[in-house]
Amino acid sequence: MNTDELRAFQREILGGIPADLPAAFPRSEDVSHAPVRKDILSPAEKELALRNALRYFPAETHAVLAPEFAQELREYGRIYMYRLRPSQPVKARPISAYPAKCDQAASIMLMIQNNLDPAVAQHPEELITYGGNGGVFQNWAQYRLTMQYLSQMTEEQTLAMYSGHPMGLFPSHKDAPRVVVTNGMVIPNYSKPDDWERMNAMGVSQYGQMTAGSYMYIGPQGIVHGTTITVLNAVRMNDKTGSGPAGKLFVTAGLGGMSGAQPKAGNIAGVVSVTAEVNSDAAHKRHEQGWVDHVIEDVEELVLQVRASVEAKEAVSYAYLGNVVDVWEAFDRAELFVDLGSDQTSLHNPWAGGYYPAGLSFEASNKMMASDPDAFADHVKESLRRHADAVNKHTARGTYFFDYGNAFLLEASRSGADIMNTDGTGFRYPSYVQDIMGPMCFDYGFGPFRWVCASGEAADLELTDRIACEVLEDLKKEAPAEIQQQMDDNIRWIKGAQANRLVVGSQARILYADALGRMKIAKAFNDAIAADRLAGPVILGRDHHDVSGTDSPFRETSNIYDGSAFTADMAVQNFAGDAFRGATWISLHNGGGVGWGEVVNGGFGMLIDGSADAERRLTSMLHWDVNNGIARRSWARNEGAEWAIQRAMDQEPLLKVTLPAHAADDVIAEALK
Ligand SMILES: NC(=O)c1ccc[n+]([C@@H]2O[C@H](COP(=O)([O-])OP(=O)(O)OC[C@H]3O[C@@H](n4cnc5c(N)ncnc54)[C@H](O)[C@@H]3O)[C@@H](O)[C@H]2O)c1
């Protein structure tokens, strides 16, 4: 970046909301835009929405802004304040480019910009990073004000973020988090999807998803690793004959923010995959990025190609440009055997563009969901019933179908689909956490640890990859049999990471690791920074989709069977515990993954700079950040977690966890006679 550009960029950040309004300019044609949100506000609430938006600006500008914002509300269902979009490119720059009084604040600016980079974000001009509605901010005034606060912040202050709104800088202390984020926290009885629509339209709450509103999204790579682990283990679990992945067929849907990782994971796992996608832009984007091998528009042609690939035992991925229901039905008619099936449409957001119903075009759906939301909802429900019927025909022939944490089973059941088990006590199919991620990863503490090289240099990422690999190989030598397979998969992943060219946006890496692995890798990075082997500091973080950060009964905690799956103590404890153990920023969200009101989840970011202080903080916080969840999983009597927490206590004498006693079945039966 030349000096003039850098100055202009810094000036804009320091200026916050400019006293002289920038000229209005139309929203861009060449980026994807969020669907028009439904017109839900009463006339009085519309007044409130406008008043709320205008409170960011001096009264003398209101005559210009009020009609403009009213028009946005009418046209898009939200006030995004497009006029306030920054004039300088939004992207992760090296940490030294940010005008800040402390590196911690600069690291947060870097991550915010990464989440809004048009190459990374799903609907960048509506400040949506992924998942259709995962917002970083609700409007551009909040973005500008937040960046300005961060540029002014010292290590004696903490910024309070209320659902994208920067409430302000408050005095705190050096050890406190620099930013505390909450997104979508509402009174529990007011947590239905329409409550979100209403509060978001009024500009008072937002859906932060997981890593969107917490500034920790690292592009589709973040999810490729987890998806690869899931697909790999689903294949292993269902490989009754021991023939391996070659020639196995995986059918699913979605080529969006996270779902776009599925074909790549399929290729890495060595299967034939078909991913349906109704949005032509999304399908072609993934094809151009090399995430999927072929795009096919005709379903009969798809049948022919897929059959040939299965017979040739190719590792290949197909995108079908159309509705996933049509794929399931066509493959049934053609009697094409599907080994594995799932779905990653955004059913956490079924009524506002997350799920496109069969029989209605993409364009017609987009119109109807805003103009006639009730009729659109009927189409969605009808499609989900058809969808489930088609899947059921395949599973009757032996397909292994699993819910991919997108609320497919939940919404299908609410739509009256034939998806419940025979005694009506639960769903007919498991979630991927119940069968795969929970017992194989989370219960042992393995989860989506990630880091970003704040220098922005590819060489730093390469070195951190090597360091992480060495640490894991060392740990593997001593690792007990219970976790050897996980260690092998993770070493294989990090060895192939450079060749798989996964970086989009910041120089970031994801690597599943357990508590010991995360602590040792982070300490090794800190040592490398201190020794000047790395050109800059490193930002640590994780996905919320992890061992401890998320209470989500239909996903992360779906393998908790002691009745506590609908409690959220673990996620809240995690957030608070990370805060006072040294996180640079922390976040707590309502919603994320399976939907508003269905989950509480949290995460953190931590800047490490090679100092002894950074070592103290990373050791203390990462230990808690994983072991909190293992302790809870162990208390729920999950076998792997009972083993893992005992191991953690053997390693750390200060850790003392309450362990469960197991009651024998006959004692219970006798007592309840
Ligand atoms: N990848 C993972 O590991 C993972 C883990 C847990 C949950 N999820 C869940 O998966 C869902 C998808 O996430 P995302 O970030 O990719 O969302 P997204 O909205 O970016 O992508 C979903 C895609 O599905 C397409 N789609 C919708 N209905 C369709 C239909 N009937 N047929 C074909 N395509 C259709 C949409 O056009 C969109 O591109 C979310 O609910 C998310 O929470 C993903």
XYZ file of C-alpha atoms and ligand atoms in Angstrom:
717
model
C 0.000 0.000 0.000
C 1.483 3.399 -0.900
C 1.717 6.159 1.689
C -1.128 8.241 0.246
C -3.495 5.282 0.341
C -2.418 4.433 3.865
C -2.968 8.016 5.004
C -6.397 8.198 3.400
C -7.337 4.890 5.029
C -6.144 6.010 8.462
C -7.765 9.434 8.122
C -11.097 7.850 7.386
C -10.879 5.614 10.462
C -9.811 8.440 12.751
C -12.651 10.595 11.396
C -15.420 8.231 12.553
C -18.785 9.489 11.350
C -17.752 12.465 9.220
C -19.121 15.888 10.197
C -19.669 16.609 6.495
C -21.809 13.849 5.090
C -20.175 11.955 2.223
C -22.120 12.100 -1.048
C -24.784 9.424 -1.432
C -23.712 6.667 -3.812
C -25.713 3.693 -5.048
C -25.032 0.251 -3.695
C -22.661 -1.843 -5.807
C -23.921 -3.999 -8.628
C -21.103 -6.518 -8.495
C -21.505 -7.861 -4.952
C -24.094 -10.186 -3.505
C -26.818 -8.405 -1.514
C -28.880 -9.642 1.413
C -32.458 -10.618 0.548
C -35.066 -7.933 1.103
C -36.268 -8.419 4.672
C -39.946 -8.659 5.367
C -41.986 -5.581 6.101
C -42.724 -6.328 9.744
C -42.788 -2.998 11.555
C -45.985 -1.166 12.496
C -46.150 2.532 11.501
C -45.141 3.504 15.055
C -42.202 1.088 14.969
C -41.103 2.519 11.606
C -40.950 5.945 13.225
C -38.849 4.438 15.957
C -36.517 2.750 13.466
C -35.932 6.097 11.765
C -35.438 7.949 15.032
C -33.009 5.246 16.140
C -30.978 5.503 12.933
C -30.815 9.293 13.086
C -29.433 9.353 16.623
C -25.963 8.684 15.165
C -26.027 12.027 13.314
C -26.259 15.714 14.200
C -29.742 17.216 13.836
C -28.747 19.462 10.929
C -28.214 16.410 8.708
C -31.582 14.839 9.483
C -33.515 16.565 6.708
C -31.218 14.862 4.176
C -30.840 11.526 5.925
C -34.403 10.906 7.127
C -35.959 10.426 3.647
C -32.952 8.396 2.521
C -33.141 6.029 5.495
C -36.926 5.777 5.170
C -36.419 4.737 1.558
C -33.900 2.035 2.594
C -36.361 0.716 5.158
C -39.124 0.583 2.541
C -36.954 -0.966 -0.153
C -34.802 -3.408 1.834
C -36.597 -3.813 5.160
C -33.528 -2.446 7.008
C -31.578 0.791 7.316
C -28.015 -0.015 6.289
C -26.898 3.608 5.776
C -25.236 2.800 2.446
C -24.040 6.406 2.149
C -21.663 5.803 5.046
C -19.791 2.928 3.368
C -16.055 3.611 3.601
C -14.320 5.054 0.554
C -11.182 2.976 1.203
C -11.084 -0.797 0.563
C -12.139 -2.925 3.514
C -9.749 -5.858 4.003
C -7.309 -7.327 6.526
C -4.246 -5.094 6.339
C -1.048 -5.744 8.303
C -1.564 -4.788 11.946
C 0.842 -1.840 11.596
C -1.521 -0.158 9.091
C -4.194 0.534 11.706
C -4.107 3.844 13.517
C -4.281 2.604 17.112
C -2.819 3.337 20.541
C -2.358 -0.349 21.377
C -1.785 -3.496 19.333
C -4.749 -5.208 20.961
C -7.116 -2.610 19.495
C -5.356 -2.805 16.121
C -5.788 -6.591 16.061
C -9.541 -6.181 16.556
C -9.704 -3.637 13.723
C -7.862 -6.087 11.481
C -10.340 -8.849 12.232
C -13.392 -6.595 11.777
C -12.091 -5.561 8.384
C -11.458 -9.162 7.433
C -15.064 -10.054 8.288
C -16.312 -7.298 5.973
C -13.856 -7.793 3.098
C -15.973 -8.307 -0.073
C -13.760 -11.296 -0.933
C -14.691 -12.870 2.401
C -18.160 -11.601 3.350
C -21.382 -12.982 1.898
C -23.298 -9.661 1.640
C -20.562 -7.109 2.390
C -22.611 -3.950 1.872
C -25.259 -5.155 4.335
C -22.422 -5.996 6.770
C -23.320 -9.703 6.661
C -20.368 -12.083 6.852
C -22.072 -15.455 6.381
C -25.144 -17.565 6.980
C -27.494 -15.104 5.269
C -27.977 -12.969 8.365
C -24.729 -13.179 10.360
C -24.009 -9.507 10.940
C -20.891 -7.701 12.138
C -22.817 -4.435 12.480
C -26.347 -3.365 11.685
C -25.336 -0.279 9.754
C -22.303 1.639 8.518
C -22.514 4.305 11.232
C -21.830 1.586 13.803
C -18.836 0.423 11.776
C -17.348 3.900 11.537
C -17.911 4.714 15.187
C -16.467 1.393 16.350
C -13.327 1.777 14.259
C -12.879 5.291 15.632
C -13.283 4.115 19.226
C -10.729 1.378 18.601
C -8.294 3.950 17.226
C -8.657 5.980 20.432
C -8.637 3.113 22.931
C -5.810 2.612 25.420
C -5.051 -0.481 27.492
C -6.989 1.126 30.337
C -10.314 1.011 28.481
C -12.908 -1.523 27.334
C -15.361 -1.030 24.493
C -18.882 -2.373 25.089
C -20.551 -3.625 21.895
C -24.328 -4.072 22.031
C -25.370 -6.029 18.910
C -23.153 -3.976 16.612
C -23.727 -0.726 18.462
C -20.631 0.647 20.219
C -22.005 1.843 23.546
C -18.678 3.445 24.331
C -15.264 3.185 25.907
C -15.330 2.527 29.636
C -12.383 2.711 32.021
C -11.037 -0.757 32.903
C -7.515 -2.168 33.258
C -4.694 -3.787 31.310
C -5.777 -7.354 32.019
C -9.410 -6.777 31.007
C -10.701 -7.624 27.529
C -10.441 -4.624 25.223
C -13.852 -5.376 23.723
C -16.876 -7.170 25.142
C -19.360 -8.152 22.436
C -22.911 -9.302 22.941
C -25.160 -10.057 20.006
C -28.861 -10.753 20.014
C -29.122 -11.176 23.772
C -32.827 -10.765 24.488
C -35.305 -11.629 27.183
C -35.879 -15.383 26.598
C -39.624 -15.128 25.974
C -38.956 -12.671 23.122
C -36.685 -14.834 21.068
C -38.868 -16.008 18.175
C -37.689 -15.393 14.573
C -40.134 -12.498 14.160
C -38.751 -10.870 17.299
C -35.389 -10.793 15.536
C -36.961 -9.368 12.370
C -38.624 -6.633 14.395
C -35.718 -5.721 16.660
C -33.208 -5.876 13.820
C -35.401 -3.657 11.626
C -35.590 -1.156 14.484
C -31.801 -1.239 14.740
C -31.648 -2.526 18.320
C -30.470 -6.128 17.968
C -28.643 -8.317 15.513
C -27.959 -11.933 14.695
C -24.212 -12.349 15.163
C -24.128 -15.957 13.940
C -20.931 -17.320 15.474
C -17.761 -15.828 14.058
C -19.504 -12.983 12.151
C -20.495 -10.787 15.073
C -17.388 -11.807 16.999
C -14.866 -10.876 14.287
C -13.336 -14.334 13.981
C -14.458 -15.533 10.542
C -11.606 -16.729 8.336
C -13.451 -17.600 5.145
C -14.535 -21.054 4.042
C -11.247 -22.598 5.229
C -12.591 -22.324 8.768
C -15.167 -24.855 7.941
C -13.347 -27.056 5.421
C -11.383 -28.708 8.197
C -14.430 -29.526 10.320
C -16.378 -30.617 7.270
C -13.502 -32.849 6.165
C -13.369 -34.451 9.611
C -17.122 -34.991 9.511
C -17.259 -36.461 6.012
C -14.140 -38.580 6.627
C -15.574 -40.038 9.823
C -19.040 -40.498 8.337
C -17.401 -42.555 5.576
C -15.354 -44.539 8.133
C -18.427 -45.230 10.288
C -20.366 -46.526 7.304
C -17.607 -48.484 5.662
C -18.965 -51.853 6.747
C -16.982 -53.777 4.107
C -13.724 -51.901 4.659
C -13.603 -50.858 1.008
C -12.676 -47.244 1.832
C -14.084 -43.993 0.454
C -13.491 -44.609 -3.276
C -16.749 -44.828 -5.212
C -18.927 -43.709 -2.291
C -21.562 -41.054 -3.103
C -22.349 -38.081 -0.850
C -25.392 -35.882 -1.612
C -26.013 -32.545 0.057
C -27.020 -28.920 -0.580
C -25.606 -25.422 -0.242
C -22.578 -23.692 -1.723
C -22.761 -20.620 0.499
C -20.472 -19.262 3.204
C -19.888 -22.473 5.133
C -21.684 -24.998 3.001
C -19.322 -24.140 0.127
C -16.712 -26.275 1.897
C -18.611 -29.511 1.296
C -17.325 -30.378 -2.201
C -13.739 -29.636 -1.204
C -14.128 -31.814 1.890
C -15.644 -34.535 -0.304
C -12.618 -34.426 -2.591
C -10.183 -34.517 0.341
C -12.107 -37.467 1.817
C -11.959 -39.213 -1.577
C -15.686 -39.586 -2.394
C -17.984 -38.516 -5.252
C -20.050 -35.569 -4.028
C -23.107 -33.758 -5.348
C -23.991 -30.394 -3.834
C -27.178 -28.691 -5.001
C -27.284 -24.896 -5.048
C -30.166 -22.725 -6.263
C -28.188 -19.496 -6.425
C -26.236 -19.397 -9.668
C -23.839 -16.698 -8.328
C -22.934 -18.849 -5.327
C -22.420 -21.989 -7.443
C -20.232 -20.221 -10.016
C -18.241 -18.398 -7.335
C -17.313 -21.719 -5.705
C -16.504 -23.196 -9.107
C -14.232 -20.268 -10.021
C -12.517 -20.511 -6.633
C -11.777 -24.173 -7.305
C -13.955 -25.411 -4.438
C -16.106 -27.576 -6.718
C -15.019 -29.372 -9.892
C -18.086 -29.247 -12.193
C -21.356 -27.309 -12.417
C -24.290 -29.154 -14.025
C -27.687 -27.599 -14.741
C -29.638 -30.595 -16.019
C -30.649 -33.200 -13.454
C -30.726 -36.118 -15.930
C -27.232 -35.201 -17.126
C -26.208 -35.137 -13.456
C -27.464 -38.704 -12.992
C -25.378 -39.918 -15.938
C -22.185 -38.141 -14.883
C -22.461 -39.154 -11.243
C -23.120 -42.801 -12.108
C -20.005 -42.825 -14.292
C -17.869 -41.226 -11.553
C -19.110 -43.687 -8.927
C -18.269 -46.599 -11.208
C -14.815 -45.127 -11.974
C -14.309 -44.556 -8.200
C -13.247 -40.956 -8.819
C -12.761 -38.355 -6.076
C -14.771 -35.635 -7.770
C -17.327 -32.967 -6.859
C -20.422 -31.846 -8.777
C -22.489 -28.740 -8.173
C -26.076 -29.095 -9.344
C -27.548 -25.729 -10.195
C -31.054 -26.208 -8.879
C -33.072 -27.410 -5.937
C -31.763 -30.222 -3.751
C -35.219 -31.802 -3.552
C -35.020 -32.391 -7.324
C -31.705 -34.216 -6.855
C -33.015 -36.552 -4.153
C -36.105 -37.311 -6.264
C -34.144 -37.810 -9.513
C -31.614 -40.123 -7.842
C -34.484 -42.125 -6.390
C -36.152 -42.484 -9.810
C -32.804 -43.500 -11.318
C -32.146 -45.922 -8.425
C -28.745 -44.379 -7.897
C -27.469 -45.510 -4.499
C -26.423 -42.692 -2.184
C -24.036 -43.748 0.603
C -24.142 -40.536 2.642
C -26.634 -37.710 2.687
C -26.967 -34.394 4.439
C -28.089 -30.807 3.914
C -26.578 -27.405 4.507
C -29.241 -25.028 3.311
C -29.614 -22.222 5.861
C -32.606 -23.644 7.660
C -31.718 -21.685 10.773
C -33.339 -18.888 8.746
C -36.141 -20.679 6.859
C -38.508 -17.801 6.082
C -36.104 -15.135 4.870
C -33.922 -16.758 2.228
C -32.225 -19.593 4.071
C -34.206 -22.315 2.294
C -35.535 -22.106 -1.249
C -38.607 -24.275 -1.813
C -38.780 -26.806 -4.644
C -41.091 -25.842 -7.497
C -40.419 -22.110 -7.128
C -37.547 -20.396 -8.918
C -34.808 -18.585 -7.012
C -36.016 -15.218 -8.326
C -39.698 -15.932 -7.617
C -38.796 -17.008 -4.076
C -36.848 -13.821 -3.428
C -39.851 -11.751 -4.483
C -42.431 -13.754 -2.605
C -40.587 -13.887 0.734
C -40.856 -10.078 0.945
C -44.187 -9.489 -0.818
C -46.187 -12.415 0.584
C -44.272 -13.990 3.480
C -47.173 -16.234 4.551
C -47.522 -17.816 1.108
C -43.746 -18.206 0.961
C -43.722 -19.971 4.331
C -46.355 -22.420 3.012
C -44.100 -23.220 0.028
C -41.149 -23.815 2.370
C -43.163 -26.196 4.549
C -44.517 -28.089 1.553
C -40.989 -28.397 0.128
C -39.597 -29.660 3.440
C -42.249 -32.394 3.530
C -41.286 -33.411 -0.041
C -37.602 -33.160 0.854
C -38.006 -35.497 3.846
C -40.109 -37.987 1.843
C -37.404 -38.219 -0.829
C -34.639 -38.652 1.758
C -36.689 -41.345 3.527
C -36.880 -43.372 0.311
C -33.089 -43.384 0.090
C -32.503 -44.226 3.741
C -34.922 -47.145 3.374
C -32.383 -48.509 0.883
C -29.447 -47.971 3.254
C -28.312 -44.356 2.880
C -26.776 -42.875 6.060
C -28.399 -39.433 6.451
C -27.322 -36.952 9.092
C -28.455 -33.452 10.045
C -25.643 -30.994 9.460
C -26.510 -28.625 12.285
C -28.568 -26.373 10.007
C -31.895 -27.138 11.736
C -33.087 -29.328 8.845
C -34.717 -31.907 11.114
C -36.125 -29.259 13.440
C -37.754 -27.206 10.686
C -38.862 -30.280 8.741
C -40.571 -31.601 11.875
C -42.223 -28.228 12.501
C -43.507 -28.377 8.924
C -45.155 -31.721 9.549
C -42.624 -33.788 7.594
C -42.288 -37.510 8.241
C -39.054 -37.142 10.157
C -39.737 -38.368 13.706
C -38.662 -41.758 15.021
C -41.266 -44.458 15.494
C -42.110 -43.655 19.133
C -42.215 -39.902 18.393
C -39.598 -39.097 21.036
C -36.971 -37.725 18.708
C -35.822 -37.425 15.147
C -35.414 -40.364 12.816
C -31.857 -39.272 11.927
C -28.897 -38.255 14.083
C -27.182 -34.907 13.971
C -23.546 -34.937 12.933
C -22.608 -33.927 16.488
C -24.513 -36.847 18.039
C -22.822 -39.454 15.887
C -19.544 -37.914 14.807
C -18.208 -34.616 16.160
C -19.469 -35.054 19.741
C -18.157 -38.497 20.658
C -15.088 -38.356 18.392
C -13.921 -34.759 18.910
C -15.696 -32.483 21.399
C -15.805 -34.970 24.269
C -12.020 -35.267 24.027
C -11.514 -31.507 23.737
C -10.703 -31.469 20.013
C -12.116 -28.373 18.376
C -11.571 -25.643 15.803
C -8.580 -23.722 17.144
C -7.449 -21.027 14.698
C -4.925 -18.257 14.310
C -4.241 -15.246 12.102
C -0.754 -13.890 11.357
C -1.140 -10.187 12.051
C 1.847 -9.231 9.887
C -0.242 -10.284 6.877
C 2.767 -12.182 5.535
C 2.341 -15.568 3.874
C 5.787 -16.581 5.184
C 4.519 -16.189 8.750
C 1.618 -18.501 8.038
C 3.954 -21.053 6.496
C 6.193 -20.987 9.570
C 3.270 -21.237 11.994
C 1.989 -24.248 10.002
C 5.384 -25.915 10.419
C 5.560 -25.070 14.124
C 2.038 -26.392 14.753
C 2.840 -29.597 12.872
C 6.007 -30.176 14.923
C 4.079 -29.663 18.158
C 1.391 -32.149 17.131
C 3.931 -34.733 15.975
C 5.675 -34.430 19.337
C 2.414 -34.762 21.245
C 1.372 -37.748 19.158
C 4.391 -39.746 20.364
C 3.024 -39.667 23.915
C -0.695 -39.561 23.064
C -2.868 -42.399 24.387
C -4.655 -44.759 21.981
C -7.995 -42.970 22.504
C -6.840 -39.890 20.596
C -4.350 -41.305 18.072
C -6.825 -41.175 15.150
C -7.692 -37.509 15.827
C -4.008 -36.618 16.076
C -3.318 -38.397 12.759
C -6.164 -36.571 10.977
C -5.028 -33.202 12.292
C -1.379 -33.771 11.366
C -2.485 -34.829 7.877
C -4.558 -31.648 7.623
C -1.813 -29.254 8.677
C 0.714 -30.962 6.397
C -1.615 -30.485 3.409
C -2.816 -27.013 4.381
C -0.342 -25.048 2.248
C -0.927 -27.240 -0.815
C -4.716 -26.936 -0.446
C -4.410 -23.119 -0.784
C -7.163 -22.337 1.669
C -6.439 -18.702 2.457
C -9.110 -16.148 1.537
C -8.597 -12.771 3.218
C -6.299 -12.743 6.253
C -3.305 -15.097 6.629
C -5.266 -17.525 8.753
C -5.243 -21.184 9.637
C -7.637 -23.551 11.365
C -6.463 -26.689 13.088
C -8.479 -29.010 15.298
C -6.581 -29.584 18.532
C -7.324 -30.539 22.132
C -6.561 -28.421 25.221
C -2.942 -29.544 25.473
C -2.396 -29.151 21.730
C -3.883 -25.630 21.669
C -1.794 -24.488 24.640
C 1.444 -25.977 23.312
C 0.945 -24.625 19.782
C 0.099 -21.136 21.098
C 3.129 -21.145 23.396
C 5.376 -22.227 20.518
C 4.032 -19.300 18.429
C 4.660 -16.919 21.317
C 8.243 -18.180 21.584
C 8.725 -17.758 17.816
C 7.501 -14.144 18.028
C 9.860 -13.468 20.952
C 12.753 -14.933 18.950
C 11.851 -12.764 15.921
C 11.251 -15.838 13.809
C 7.814 -14.425 12.974
C 7.459 -10.958 11.467
C 4.545 -9.959 13.697
C 2.176 -10.972 16.480
C -0.437 -13.705 16.141
C -4.164 -13.532 16.850
C -5.603 -16.681 18.416
C -9.244 -17.626 18.254
C -11.664 -20.386 17.439
C -14.992 -21.099 15.887
C -17.841 -21.080 18.410
C -18.717 -24.526 17.069
C -16.577 -26.109 19.751
C -16.293 -28.136 22.934
C -17.286 -25.435 25.438
C -18.400 -22.239 23.724
C -21.829 -23.317 22.578
C -24.991 -24.607 24.170
C -27.074 -25.758 21.230
C -29.396 -28.724 21.823
C -29.777 -29.421 18.108
C -26.090 -29.203 17.366
C -23.026 -28.752 19.600
C -24.692 -30.156 22.689
C -26.943 -32.646 20.907
C -24.882 -35.473 22.395
C -25.651 -34.329 25.948
C -28.183 -36.823 27.277
C -28.599 -35.917 30.975
C -31.475 -33.508 30.327
C -29.276 -30.421 30.408
C -29.090 -29.948 26.637
C -31.498 -26.983 26.849
C -29.506 -25.154 29.518
C -26.959 -22.499 28.589
C -24.774 -22.300 31.690
C -21.732 -23.683 29.883
C -21.627 -21.033 27.136
C -22.191 -18.195 29.601
C -19.599 -19.559 32.032
C -17.188 -19.873 29.134
C -17.613 -16.274 28.061
C -17.143 -14.954 31.592
C -14.219 -17.276 32.321
C -12.379 -16.313 29.127
C -12.882 -12.637 29.965
C -10.996 -12.682 33.244
C -8.329 -15.121 32.100
C -6.896 -12.766 29.522
C -8.884 -12.723 26.253
C -8.363 -9.620 24.114
C -12.016 -9.698 23.154
C -14.933 -11.950 23.972
C -18.416 -12.422 22.615
C -21.707 -13.961 23.653
C -24.490 -14.544 21.126
C -28.100 -15.616 21.001
C -28.471 -17.549 17.759
C -25.719 -18.909 15.564
C -25.937 -21.948 13.352
C -29.347 -23.341 14.155
C -31.177 -20.075 14.657
C -32.307 -17.205 16.796
C -33.570 -18.425 20.144
C -32.203 -21.945 19.579
C -28.634 -21.540 20.839
C -26.319 -19.490 23.051
C -22.714 -19.352 21.908
C -19.543 -17.455 22.554
C -15.989 -16.990 21.446
C -12.831 -15.027 21.962
C -9.871 -13.426 20.241
C -6.441 -13.119 21.837
C -3.421 -11.238 20.574
C -0.096 -12.811 21.517
C 3.023 -10.706 21.079
C 5.906 -12.824 22.365
C 5.772 -11.404 25.893
C 5.739 -13.303 29.177
C 2.388 -11.686 29.826
C 0.985 -13.219 26.635
C 2.252 -16.636 27.733
C 0.535 -16.283 31.105
C -2.744 -15.299 29.478
C -2.759 -17.925 26.749
C -1.993 -20.741 29.187
C -4.668 -19.733 31.639
C -7.384 -18.940 29.114
C -6.958 -21.822 26.669
C -6.920 -24.315 29.539
C -10.281 -23.056 30.774
C -11.703 -22.503 27.295
C -11.540 -26.243 26.555
C -11.715 -27.925 29.953
C -14.874 -26.103 30.999
C -16.757 -27.959 28.263
C -15.061 -31.290 28.879
C -16.054 -31.040 32.558
C -19.693 -30.439 31.600
C -19.649 -33.242 29.038
C -18.120 -35.538 31.639
C -20.795 -34.556 34.192
C -23.351 -35.564 31.538
C -21.691 -39.024 31.719
C -20.131 -38.889 28.231
C -17.516 -41.598 28.266
C -14.807 -39.841 26.227
C -15.157 -36.699 28.304
C -14.877 -38.605 31.600
C -11.601 -40.010 30.305
C -10.396 -36.611 29.021
C -11.164 -34.657 32.207
C -9.391 -37.254 34.335
C -6.356 -36.884 32.055
C -6.555 -33.086 32.383
C -6.652 -33.386 36.202
C -3.626 -35.671 36.120
C -1.771 -33.012 34.123
C -2.861 -29.982 36.194
C -3.049 -30.381 39.988
C -5.043 -27.140 40.380
C -7.900 -28.613 38.340
C -10.469 -30.418 40.495
C -13.670 -31.375 38.725
C -16.823 -32.987 40.114
C -17.109 -36.447 38.555
C -20.364 -38.369 38.087
C -21.199 -41.669 39.708
C -23.059 -44.070 37.405
C -26.280 -45.621 38.672
C -26.954 -49.188 37.542
C -30.053 -49.716 35.348
C -31.545 -52.312 37.694
C -31.220 -49.990 40.706
C -33.153 -47.276 38.859
C -35.763 -49.700 37.545
C -36.282 -51.206 40.999
C -36.566 -47.784 42.666
C -39.167 -46.558 40.196
C -41.318 -49.680 40.279
N -20.271 -26.284 7.433
C -20.444 -26.625 8.666
O -19.581 -27.269 9.281
C -21.676 -26.274 9.380
C -21.722 -26.663 10.686
C -22.864 -26.454 11.352
C -23.932 -25.865 10.741
N -23.873 -25.428 9.486
C -25.091 -24.809 8.957
O -25.208 -24.956 7.550
C -26.062 -23.925 7.058
C -25.429 -23.267 5.860
O -24.429 -22.316 6.223
P -23.853 -21.298 5.144
O -22.954 -20.357 5.844
O -23.297 -22.045 4.006
O -25.175 -20.537 4.690
P -25.467 -19.793 3.338
O -26.795 -19.164 3.506
O -24.293 -18.988 2.955
O -25.584 -20.992 2.267
C -26.693 -21.825 2.129
C -26.916 -22.037 0.636
O -27.982 -22.947 0.430
C -28.649 -22.581 -0.779
N -29.979 -23.171 -0.754
C -31.018 -22.835 0.044
N -32.071 -23.630 -0.193
C -31.693 -24.503 -1.161
C -32.339 -25.587 -1.791
N -33.575 -25.957 -1.460
N -31.657 -26.277 -2.734
C -30.372 -25.934 -3.058
N -29.717 -24.904 -2.480
C -30.364 -24.211 -1.532
C -28.648 -21.075 -0.724
O -28.808 -20.505 -2.002
C -27.294 -20.752 -0.099
O -26.299 -20.453 -1.061
C -26.313 -22.967 8.218
O -27.567 -23.212 8.793
C -25.192 -23.309 9.151
O -25.491 -22.965 10.470
C -22.749 -25.616 8.788
